Structures are given as C-alpha cells and as structure tokens.
Amino acid sequence: MKHIFQKGTDTSKTLLLLHGTGGTEQDLLPLAEIIDKGANILSVRGNILENGMPRFFKRLAEGIFDEEDLVFRTKELNDFLDEVATKYEFPRDNITAIGYSNGANIAASLLFHYKDSLNAAILHHPMVPRRGIELPDLSDKKVFIAAGTNDPICPAQESEDLKSLLEGAGAKVKIHWEDFGHQLTINEVKSAAEWYNN
Ligand code: MLT
C-alpha cells in the first residue's frame, strides 16, 4: 500500500494514520505531531478510488458499506502492518491508529476482526463498521472516539453503539463530543492527545 514511514525518536511506539475519503497519506501528519512527537509514523493511503477519491474500502452508498470489500481490505491492511513492522523493524504489538471518517472506520474494522492488530485507536467521527458479528477479546485495548452531536454522516447513536460494542468486547472506551458536524476539530485532537498521554 502507498505509505509514508518516519522513524521516531522512540521507536517502540508507532502511530498509524488513516485519512478520510478523498484524502491522502499527507493529511493526518500534523495530528501525529500533536499526539506523540516521538513515535514512529506510518501513514497509509487507501487502495480504493471512488470517483478519483482514495478510500480504504468500497461503499454502496453514503454510509452503506460493501461488507465483502470491507472484510477483504481489513485483512489487506492487517497483512500490510505485519509486513511493514518487519521491514521497518518496529514492534507490531504497539500500534495506535489515528483515523478520520473512512480511516476511522477501517481502524474500527481492524479492532472488530483482529484481536492483536492495534494496541489502541483514536477514532475521529467513526461509524459501526459491521453489525452482527462476534468481536475478538479486546480487553487490553484502549479506544478514544471523537463524535459530533450533530454529525450528519455519523449519527450520535452510531457513536454510542460503537462504544457499547467495543466495551462489550472488553475495550476501555472514552467518547468525546463536539458540535461541529463531521468536522475534525483541533479541540477533539487536543482532547485525544490528553487521553493518549495519560
Ligand atoms: C465511509 O464511507 O467510510 C463513511 O461514510 C465516512 C466517509 O464518508 O468517508
């Protein structure tokens, strides 16, 4: 997968950056600076193109996912993490994903399908990636969700459902609310940084 890797000063920790629809691997680099200056950065571009816009998996319509492709792309990303952890020599078991929108959805999907894919996740405006499946044991995982009370793409109930499903699998989840629709705000990034560093 197309990506950027930057070795950190503390090579034990890696931030996995996953952009929103229409974004690139450049988009979330400033967030990594705010969350953890010292960590390795692995920023990946989604392999799907929807009318020229990169994404991490196909959708049938706005908010309606192509489940088969979601499962396939989640495995592809998980395999890619295995491969690059060896290539760049960083610990595979200490990756924190930071995703926005479609990137948050694929990060949530990694958690939904693979027990040890991520150590933690910061999800900006995520949805429930899939319903009706049993989640792996996530009892040692930490998740921060930034959601919008008035997000037209990810309704508030969807954020609450995601929290409950992750908690049901044993994850520790914190939810942070903003009132700016689907926007990724500096306030929610600062709140994520505080959560990550505590
Ligand atoms: C998705 O397709 O992942 C969600 O609708 C969010 C987005 O528009 O990227």
Coordinates of N, CA and C and ligand atoms in Angstrom, one line a residue:
M1 N 0.9 -1.2 0.0 CA 0.0 0.0 0.0 C 0.9 1.2 0.0
K2 N 0.4 2.3 -0.7 CA 1.2 3.5 -0.7 C 1.3 4.1 0.7
H3 N 2.4 4.5 1.1 CA 2.6 5.0 2.5 C 3.8 5.9 2.7
I4 N 3.8 6.5 3.9 CA 5.0 7.2 4.4 C 5.4 6.5 5.7
F5 N 6.7 6.3 5.9 CA 7.1 5.8 7.2 C 8.2 6.8 7.7
Q6 N 8.0 7.3 8.9 CA 9.1 8.1 9.5 C 9.4 7.5 10.8
K7 N 10.7 7.2 11.0 CA 11.2 6.6 12.2 C 11.2 7.7 13.3
G8 N 10.7 7.3 14.5 CA 10.6 8.3 15.6 C 11.9 8.3 16.5
T9 N 11.9 9.1 17.5 CA 13.0 9.1 18.5 C 12.8 8.0 19.5
D10 N 11.5 7.6 19.7 CA 11.2 6.4 20.5 C 10.6 5.4 19.6
T11 N 11.4 4.5 19.1 CA 11.0 3.5 18.0 C 10.1 2.4 18.6
S12 N 9.8 2.4 19.9 CA 8.9 1.4 20.4 C 7.4 1.6 20.1
K13 N 7.1 2.9 19.7 CA 5.7 3.2 19.5 C 5.5 3.7 18.1
T14 N 4.3 3.2 17.5 CA 4.0 3.6 16.1 C 2.6 4.2 16.0
L15 N 2.5 5.3 15.3 CA 1.2 5.9 15.1 C 0.8 5.5 13.6
L16 N -0.3 4.9 13.4 CA -0.8 4.5 12.1 C -1.9 5.5 11.7
L17 N -1.6 6.3 10.7 CA -2.5 7.4 10.3 C -3.4 7.0 9.1
L18 N -4.7 7.2 9.2 CA -5.6 6.7 8.2 C -6.6 7.8 7.8
H19 N -6.4 8.4 6.6 CA -7.2 9.6 6.2 C -8.7 9.3 5.9
G20 N -9.4 10.4 5.7 CA -10.8 10.3 5.3 C -11.0 10.1 3.8
T21 N -12.2 9.9 3.4 CA -12.5 9.8 1.9 C -12.0 11.0 1.2
G22 N -11.2 10.8 0.1 CA -10.7 11.9 -0.7 C -9.4 12.4 -0.2
G23 N -8.9 11.8 0.9 CA -7.6 12.3 1.5 C -6.4 11.5 1.0
T24 N -5.3 11.8 1.6 CA -4.0 11.1 1.2 C -3.3 10.9 2.5
E25 N -2.1 10.2 2.3 CA -1.3 9.9 3.5 C -0.6 11.1 4.1
Q26 N -0.8 12.3 3.4 CA -0.2 13.5 3.9 C -1.1 14.2 5.0
D27 N -2.4 13.9 4.9 CA -3.4 14.7 5.7 C -3.2 14.7 7.2
L28 N -3.0 13.5 7.8 CA -3.0 13.5 9.2 C -1.7 13.6 9.9
L29 N -0.6 13.9 9.1 CA 0.7 14.1 9.6 C 0.7 15.1 10.8
P30 N 0.0 16.3 10.6 CA 0.1 17.3 11.7 C -0.5 16.7 13.0
L31 N -1.5 15.7 12.9 CA -2.1 15.2 14.1 C -1.0 14.4 14.9
A32 N -0.2 13.7 14.2 CA 0.8 12.8 14.9 C 1.7 13.7 15.7
E33 N 2.1 14.9 15.2 CA 2.9 15.9 15.9 C 2.3 16.2 17.3
I34 N 0.9 16.4 17.3 CA 0.2 16.8 18.5 C 0.1 15.6 19.5
I35 N -0.2 14.4 18.9 CA -0.5 13.3 19.8 C 0.8 12.7 20.4
D36 N 1.9 12.5 19.6 CA 3.1 11.9 20.1 C 4.2 12.2 19.1
K37 N 5.0 13.3 19.5 CA 6.1 13.7 18.6 C 7.2 12.7 18.4
G38 N 7.4 11.8 19.4 CA 8.5 10.9 19.4 C 8.2 9.6 18.7
A39 N 7.0 9.2 18.4 CA 6.6 7.9 17.9 C 7.0 7.8 16.4
N40 N 7.2 6.5 16.0 CA 7.2 6.3 14.5 C 5.9 6.7 13.9
I41 N 6.0 7.1 12.6 CA 4.7 7.4 11.9 C 4.6 6.5 10.7
L42 N 3.5 5.9 10.6 CA 3.2 5.1 9.4 C 1.8 5.6 8.9
S43 N 1.9 6.3 7.8 CA 0.7 6.9 7.2 C 0.4 6.3 5.9
V44 N -0.8 5.7 5.8 CA -1.2 4.9 4.6 C -2.2 5.5 3.8
R45 N -2.1 5.3 2.4 CA -3.2 5.7 1.5 C -4.1 4.5 1.2
G46 N -5.4 4.8 1.3 CA -6.4 3.7 0.9 C -6.2 3.3 -0.5
N47 N -6.5 2.0 -0.7 CA -6.3 1.4 -2.0 C -7.4 1.5 -3.0
I48 N -8.6 2.0 -2.5 CA -9.8 2.2 -3.3 C -9.8 3.6 -3.9
L49 N -10.3 3.7 -5.1 CA -10.6 5.0 -5.7 C -12.1 5.1 -6.0
E50 N -12.8 6.1 -5.4 CA -14.2 6.3 -5.7 C -14.3 7.7 -6.4
N51 N -14.5 7.7 -7.7 CA -14.5 8.9 -8.5 C -13.2 9.7 -8.2
G52 N -12.1 9.0 -8.2 CA -10.8 9.7 -8.0 C -10.5 10.0 -6.5
M53 N -11.4 9.6 -5.6 CA -11.1 9.9 -4.2 C -10.6 8.6 -3.5
P54 N -9.4 8.7 -2.9 CA -8.9 7.5 -2.2 C -9.8 7.2 -1.0
R55 N -10.0 5.9 -0.8 CA -10.7 5.3 0.4 C -10.1 4.0 0.8
F56 N -10.5 3.5 2.0 CA -9.9 2.3 2.5 C -10.8 1.1 2.1
F57 N -12.0 1.3 1.7 CA -12.9 0.2 1.3 C -14.0 0.7 0.5
K58 N -14.7 -0.1 -0.3 CA -15.8 0.3 -1.2 C -17.1 0.6 -0.3
R59 N -17.9 1.4 -0.9 CA -19.2 1.6 -0.3 C -20.3 1.5 -1.4
L60 N -21.5 1.1 -1.0 CA -22.5 1.0 -2.0 C -23.3 2.3 -2.1
A61 N -23.3 3.1 -1.0 CA -23.9 4.4 -1.0 C -23.3 5.1 0.2
E62 N -23.6 6.4 0.4 CA -23.1 7.1 1.6 C -23.6 6.4 2.9
G63 N -22.6 6.0 3.7 CA -22.9 5.3 4.9 C -23.3 3.8 4.8
I64 N -23.4 3.3 3.6 CA -23.7 1.9 3.4 C -22.5 1.2 2.8
F65 N -21.9 0.3 3.6 CA -20.6 -0.3 3.2 C -20.7 -1.5 2.4
D66 N -19.8 -1.8 1.5 CA -19.7 -3.1 0.8 C -18.9 -4.0 1.8
E67 N -19.7 -4.8 2.5 CA -19.1 -5.6 3.6 C -18.0 -6.6 3.1
E68 N -18.3 -7.2 1.9 CA -17.3 -8.1 1.4 C -15.9 -7.4 1.2
D69 N -16.0 -6.2 0.6 CA -14.8 -5.5 0.3 C -14.2 -5.0 1.7
L70 N -15.0 -4.6 2.6 CA -14.6 -4.1 3.9 C -13.7 -5.2 4.6
V71 N -14.2 -6.5 4.5 CA -13.5 -7.6 5.2 C -12.2 -7.9 4.4
F72 N -12.2 -7.8 3.1 CA -11.1 -8.0 2.3 C -10.0 -7.0 2.5
R73 N -10.4 -5.7 2.6 CA -9.5 -4.6 2.7 C -9.0 -4.5 4.2
T74 N -9.8 -5.0 5.1 CA -9.3 -5.0 6.5 C -8.2 -6.0 6.6
K75 N -8.3 -7.2 6.0 CA -7.3 -8.2 6.0 C -6.0 -7.7 5.3
E76 N -6.3 -7.0 4.2 CA -5.1 -6.4 3.4 C -4.3 -5.5 4.2
L77 N -5.0 -4.6 5.0 CA -4.3 -3.6 5.8 C -3.6 -4.3 7.0
N78 N -4.3 -5.3 7.6 CA -3.7 -6.0 8.7 C -2.4 -6.8 8.2
D79 N -2.5 -7.4 7.1 CA -1.3 -8.1 6.5 C -0.2 -7.1 6.2
F80 N -0.6 -5.9 5.7 CA 0.4 -4.9 5.4 C 1.1 -4.4 6.7
L81 N 0.4 -4.3 7.8 CA 1.0 -3.9 9.1 C 2.0 -5.0 9.5
D82 N 1.7 -6.3 9.3 CA 2.6 -7.4 9.6 C 3.9 -7.2 8.8
E83 N 3.7 -6.9 7.5 CA 4.8 -6.8 6.6 C 5.7 -5.6 6.9
V84 N 5.1 -4.5 7.1 CA 6.0 -3.3 7.3 C 6.6 -3.3 8.7
A85 N 6.0 -3.9 9.7 CA 6.6 -4.0 11.0 C 8.0 -4.7 10.9
T86 N 8.0 -5.7 10.0 CA 9.2 -6.5 9.8 C 10.2 -5.6 9.0
K87 N 9.7 -5.1 7.9 CA 10.5 -4.3 7.0 C 11.2 -3.1 7.7
Y88 N 10.4 -2.3 8.5 CA 11.0 -1.1 9.2 C 11.4 -1.4 10.6
E89 N 11.3 -2.6 11.0 CA 11.7 -3.1 12.4 C 11.1 -2.3 13.5
F90 N 9.8 -2.2 13.5 CA 9.1 -1.6 14.7 C 8.2 -2.7 15.3
P91 N 8.0 -2.5 16.6 CA 7.1 -3.5 17.3 C 5.7 -3.6 16.8
R92 N 5.3 -4.8 16.3 CA 4.0 -5.0 15.8 C 2.9 -4.8 16.8
D93 N 3.3 -5.0 18.1 CA 2.3 -5.0 19.1 C 2.1 -3.7 19.8
N94 N 2.6 -2.6 19.2 CA 2.4 -1.3 19.9 C 2.0 -0.2 18.9
I95 N 1.0 -0.5 18.1 CA 0.5 0.4 17.1 C -0.8 1.1 17.6
T96 N -0.8 2.5 17.5 CA -2.0 3.2 17.8 C -2.5 3.8 16.5
A97 N -3.7 3.4 16.1 CA -4.3 4.0 14.9 C -4.9 5.4 15.2
I98 N -4.7 6.3 14.3 CA -5.4 7.6 14.3 C -6.2 7.7 13.0
G99 N -7.5 7.6 13.0 CA -8.2 7.6 11.8 C -9.3 8.7 11.8
Y100 N -9.6 9.2 10.6 CA -10.7 10.2 10.5 C -11.7 9.6 9.5
S101 N -13.0 9.6 9.9 CA -14.1 9.2 9.0 C -13.8 7.8 8.3
N102 N -13.6 7.7 7.0 CA -13.4 6.4 6.4 C -12.2 5.7 7.0
G103 N -11.2 6.5 7.4 CA -10.0 6.0 8.0 C -10.3 5.4 9.4
A104 N -11.2 6.1 10.1 CA -11.6 5.7 11.5 C -12.4 4.4 11.3
N105 N -13.2 4.3 10.2 CA -14.0 3.1 10.0 C -13.1 1.9 9.7
I106 N -12.1 2.0 9.0 CA -11.2 0.8 8.7 C -10.4 0.5 10.0
A107 N -10.1 1.5 10.8 CA -9.4 1.2 12.1 C -10.3 0.5 13.0
A108 N -11.6 0.9 13.1 CA -12.6 0.2 13.9 C -12.7 -1.2 13.4
S109 N -12.7 -1.4 12.0 CA -12.8 -2.7 11.4 C -11.6 -3.6 11.8
L110 N -10.4 -3.1 11.9 CA -9.3 -3.8 12.4 C -9.6 -4.4 13.8
L111 N -10.1 -3.5 14.6 CA -10.4 -3.9 16.0 C -11.5 -5.0 16.0
F112 N -12.5 -4.9 15.1 CA -13.6 -5.8 15.0 C -13.2 -7.2 14.5
H113 N -12.2 -7.2 13.7 CA -11.8 -8.5 13.1 C -10.5 -9.2 13.6
Y114 N -9.6 -8.4 14.2 CA -8.3 -9.0 14.6 C -8.0 -8.6 16.1
K115 N -7.8 -9.6 16.9 CA -7.5 -9.3 18.3 C -6.3 -8.4 18.5
D116 N -5.2 -8.7 17.8 CA -4.0 -8.0 18.1 C -3.5 -7.1 17.0
S117 N -4.4 -6.6 16.2 CA -3.9 -5.7 15.1 C -3.5 -4.4 15.6
L118 N -4.2 -3.8 16.6 CA -3.9 -2.5 17.1 C -3.8 -2.6 18.6
N119 N -3.0 -1.7 19.2 CA -2.9 -1.6 20.7 C -3.9 -0.6 21.2
A120 N -4.1 0.4 20.4 CA -5.1 1.5 20.8 C -5.5 2.2 19.5
A121 N -6.6 2.9 19.6 CA -7.1 3.7 18.5 C -7.8 5.0 18.9
I122 N -7.5 6.0 18.1 CA -8.2 7.3 18.2 C -9.0 7.4 16.9
L123 N -10.3 7.4 17.1 CA -11.3 7.4 16.0 C -12.0 8.7 15.9
H124 N -11.7 9.5 14.9 CA -12.4 10.7 14.7 C -13.6 10.5 13.8
H125 N -14.8 10.6 14.3 CA -16.1 10.5 13.6 C -16.2 9.1 12.9
P126 N -16.1 8.1 13.7 CA -16.3 6.7 13.1 C -17.7 6.3 13.1
M127 N -18.0 5.2 12.3 CA -19.3 4.5 12.3 C -19.1 3.1 12.8
V128 N -20.2 2.4 13.0 CA -20.0 0.9 13.3 C -19.7 0.3 12.0
P129 N -18.5 -0.4 11.9 CA -18.1 -0.9 10.6 C -18.9 -2.1 10.1
R130 N -19.3 -2.9 11.1 CA -20.1 -4.1 10.7 C -21.0 -4.4 11.9
R131 N -22.2 -5.0 11.7 CA -23.0 -5.4 12.8 C -23.3 -6.9 12.7
G132 N -23.6 -7.5 13.9 CA -24.0 -8.9 13.9 C -22.8 -9.9 13.8
I133 N -21.6 -9.4 14.2 CA -20.5 -10.4 14.3 C -20.0 -10.4 15.7
E134 N -19.3 -11.5 16.1 CA -18.7 -11.5 17.4 C -17.3 -10.9 17.3
L135 N -17.1 -10.0 18.2 CA -15.8 -9.3 18.2 C -14.8 -10.1 19.0
P136 N -13.5 -9.9 18.6 CA -12.4 -10.6 19.4 C -12.3 -10.1 20.8
D137 N -11.6 -10.7 21.7 CA -11.3 -10.2 23.0 C -10.5 -8.9 22.9
L138 N -11.0 -7.8 23.3 CA -10.3 -6.5 23.2 C -10.0 -6.0 24.6
S139 N -9.8 -6.9 25.6 CA -9.7 -6.4 27.0 C -8.5 -5.6 27.3
D140 N -7.4 -5.7 26.5 CA -6.3 -4.9 26.8 C -6.2 -3.7 25.8
K141 N -7.3 -3.3 25.2 CA -7.3 -2.2 24.2 C -7.9 -1.0 24.7
K142 N -7.4 0.2 24.2 CA -8.0 1.5 24.6 C -8.4 2.2 23.3
V143 N -9.6 2.8 23.4 CA -10.2 3.5 22.2 C -10.7 4.8 22.6
F144 N -10.4 5.8 21.9 CA -10.9 7.2 22.0 C -11.7 7.5 20.8
I145 N -13.0 7.9 21.1 CA -13.9 8.2 20.0 C -14.2 9.7 20.0
A146 N -14.0 10.4 19.0 CA -14.4 11.8 18.9 C -15.6 11.8 18.0
A147 N -16.8 12.3 18.5 CA -18.0 12.2 17.7 C -18.7 13.6 17.7
G148 N -19.6 13.7 16.8 CA -20.4 15.0 16.7 C -21.8 14.8 17.1
T149 N -22.3 15.7 18.0 CA -23.7 15.5 18.4 C -24.6 15.7 17.2
N150 N -24.1 16.5 16.2 CA -24.9 16.9 15.0 C -24.2 16.4 13.8
D151 N -23.5 15.3 13.8 CA -22.7 14.8 12.7 C -23.7 14.2 11.7
P152 N -23.9 14.7 10.5 CA -24.9 14.2 9.5 C -24.5 12.8 8.9
I153 N -23.2 12.5 9.0 CA -22.7 11.3 8.4 C -22.6 10.2 9.4
C154 N -22.2 10.5 10.6 CA -22.2 9.5 11.7 C -23.1 10.0 12.8
P155 N -24.4 9.6 12.8 CA -25.3 10.0 13.8 C -24.8 9.6 15.2
A156 N -25.2 10.5 16.2 CA -24.7 10.3 17.6 C -25.0 8.9 18.1
Q157 N -26.1 8.3 17.7 CA -26.5 6.9 18.2 C -25.5 5.9 17.7
E158 N -25.0 6.1 16.5 CA -24.0 5.2 15.9 C -22.7 5.2 16.7
S159 N -22.3 6.4 17.2 CA -21.1 6.6 18.0 C -21.3 5.8 19.3
E160 N -22.5 6.0 19.9 CA -22.9 5.3 21.2 C -22.9 3.8 20.9
D161 N -23.4 3.3 19.8 CA -23.4 1.9 19.5 C -22.0 1.3 19.4
L162 N -21.1 2.1 18.7 CA -19.7 1.7 18.5 C -19.1 1.5 19.9
K163 N -19.3 2.5 20.8 CA -18.7 2.5 22.1 C -19.2 1.2 22.9
S164 N -20.5 0.9 22.8 CA -21.1 -0.2 23.5 C -20.5 -1.5 23.0
L165 N -20.4 -1.6 21.6 CA -19.9 -2.9 21.0 C -18.4 -3.1 21.5
L166 N -17.6 -2.0 21.4 CA -16.2 -2.2 21.8 C -16.1 -2.5 23.3
E167 N -16.9 -1.9 24.1 CA -16.9 -2.1 25.6 C -17.4 -3.6 25.8
G168 N -18.3 -4.0 25.1 CA -18.8 -5.4 25.2 C -17.7 -6.4 24.9
A169 N -16.7 -6.0 24.1 CA -15.6 -6.9 23.9 C -14.4 -6.7 24.8
G170 N -14.7 -5.8 25.8 CA -13.7 -5.6 26.9 C -12.8 -4.4 26.7
A171 N -12.9 -3.6 25.6 CA -12.1 -2.5 25.4 C -12.5 -1.3 26.4
K172 N -11.5 -0.5 26.7 CA -11.7 0.7 27.5 C -12.0 1.8 26.5
V173 N -13.2 2.4 26.6 CA -13.5 3.4 25.6 C -13.9 4.7 26.2
K174 N -13.3 5.8 25.6 CA -13.7 7.2 26.0 C -14.4 7.8 24.8
I175 N -15.5 8.5 25.1 CA -16.1 9.2 24.0 C -16.1 10.7 24.3
H176 N -15.7 11.5 23.2 CA -15.6 12.9 23.4 C -16.6 13.6 22.4
W177 N -17.4 14.5 22.8 CA -18.4 15.1 21.9 C -18.1 16.5 21.5
E178 N -18.4 16.8 20.2 CA -18.2 18.1 19.7 C -19.5 18.5 19.0
D179 N -19.7 19.7 18.6 CA -21.0 20.2 18.0 C -20.7 20.7 16.6
F180 N -19.7 20.2 15.9 CA -19.3 20.8 14.6 C -19.5 19.8 13.5
G181 N -20.6 19.1 13.5 CA -20.9 18.1 12.4 C -19.9 17.1 12.3
H182 N -19.4 16.9 11.0 CA -18.5 15.8 10.7 C -17.0 16.3 10.7
Q183 N -16.9 17.6 11.1 CA -15.5 18.2 11.1 C -14.6 17.6 12.1
L184 N -13.3 17.5 11.7 CA -12.3 17.1 12.7 C -11.8 18.4 13.3
T185 N -12.0 18.6 14.6 CA -11.7 19.9 15.2 C -10.4 19.8 16.0
I186 N -9.7 20.9 16.1 CA -8.5 21.0 16.9 C -8.8 20.6 18.4
N187 N -10.0 21.0 18.8 CA -10.4 20.7 20.2 C -10.4 19.2 20.5
E188 N -11.0 18.4 19.5 CA -11.0 17.0 19.7 C -9.6 16.3 19.6
V189 N -8.8 16.9 18.8 CA -7.4 16.4 18.7 C -6.6 16.6 20.0
K190 N -6.8 17.8 20.6 CA -6.2 18.1 21.9 C -6.7 17.2 23.0
S191 N -8.0 16.9 22.9 CA -8.6 16.0 23.9 C -8.0 14.6 23.7
A192 N -7.8 14.2 22.4 CA -7.3 12.9 22.2 C -5.8 12.8 22.7
A193 N -5.1 13.9 22.5 CA -3.7 13.9 23.0 C -3.6 13.8 24.5
E194 N -4.5 14.4 25.2 CA -4.6 14.3 26.6 C -4.9 12.9 27.1
W195 N -5.8 12.3 26.4 CA -6.2 10.9 26.7 C -5.0 9.9 26.4
Y196 N -4.4 10.1 25.3 CA -3.2 9.3 24.8 C -2.1 9.4 25.8
N197 N -1.8 10.6 26.3 CA -0.7 10.8 27.2 C -0.9 10.6 28.6
N198 N -2.1 10.1 29.0 CA -2.4 9.8 30.4 C -2.4 8.3 30.7
Ligands
MLT1 C1 -17.5 5.9 5.0 O1 -17.9 5.6 3.8 O2 -16.5 5.3 5.5 C2 -18.3 6.9 5.7 O3 -19.4 7.2 5.1 C3 -17.5 8.1 6.0 C4 -17.0 8.7 4.8 O4 -17.7 9.4 4.1 O5 -15.8 8.5 4.5

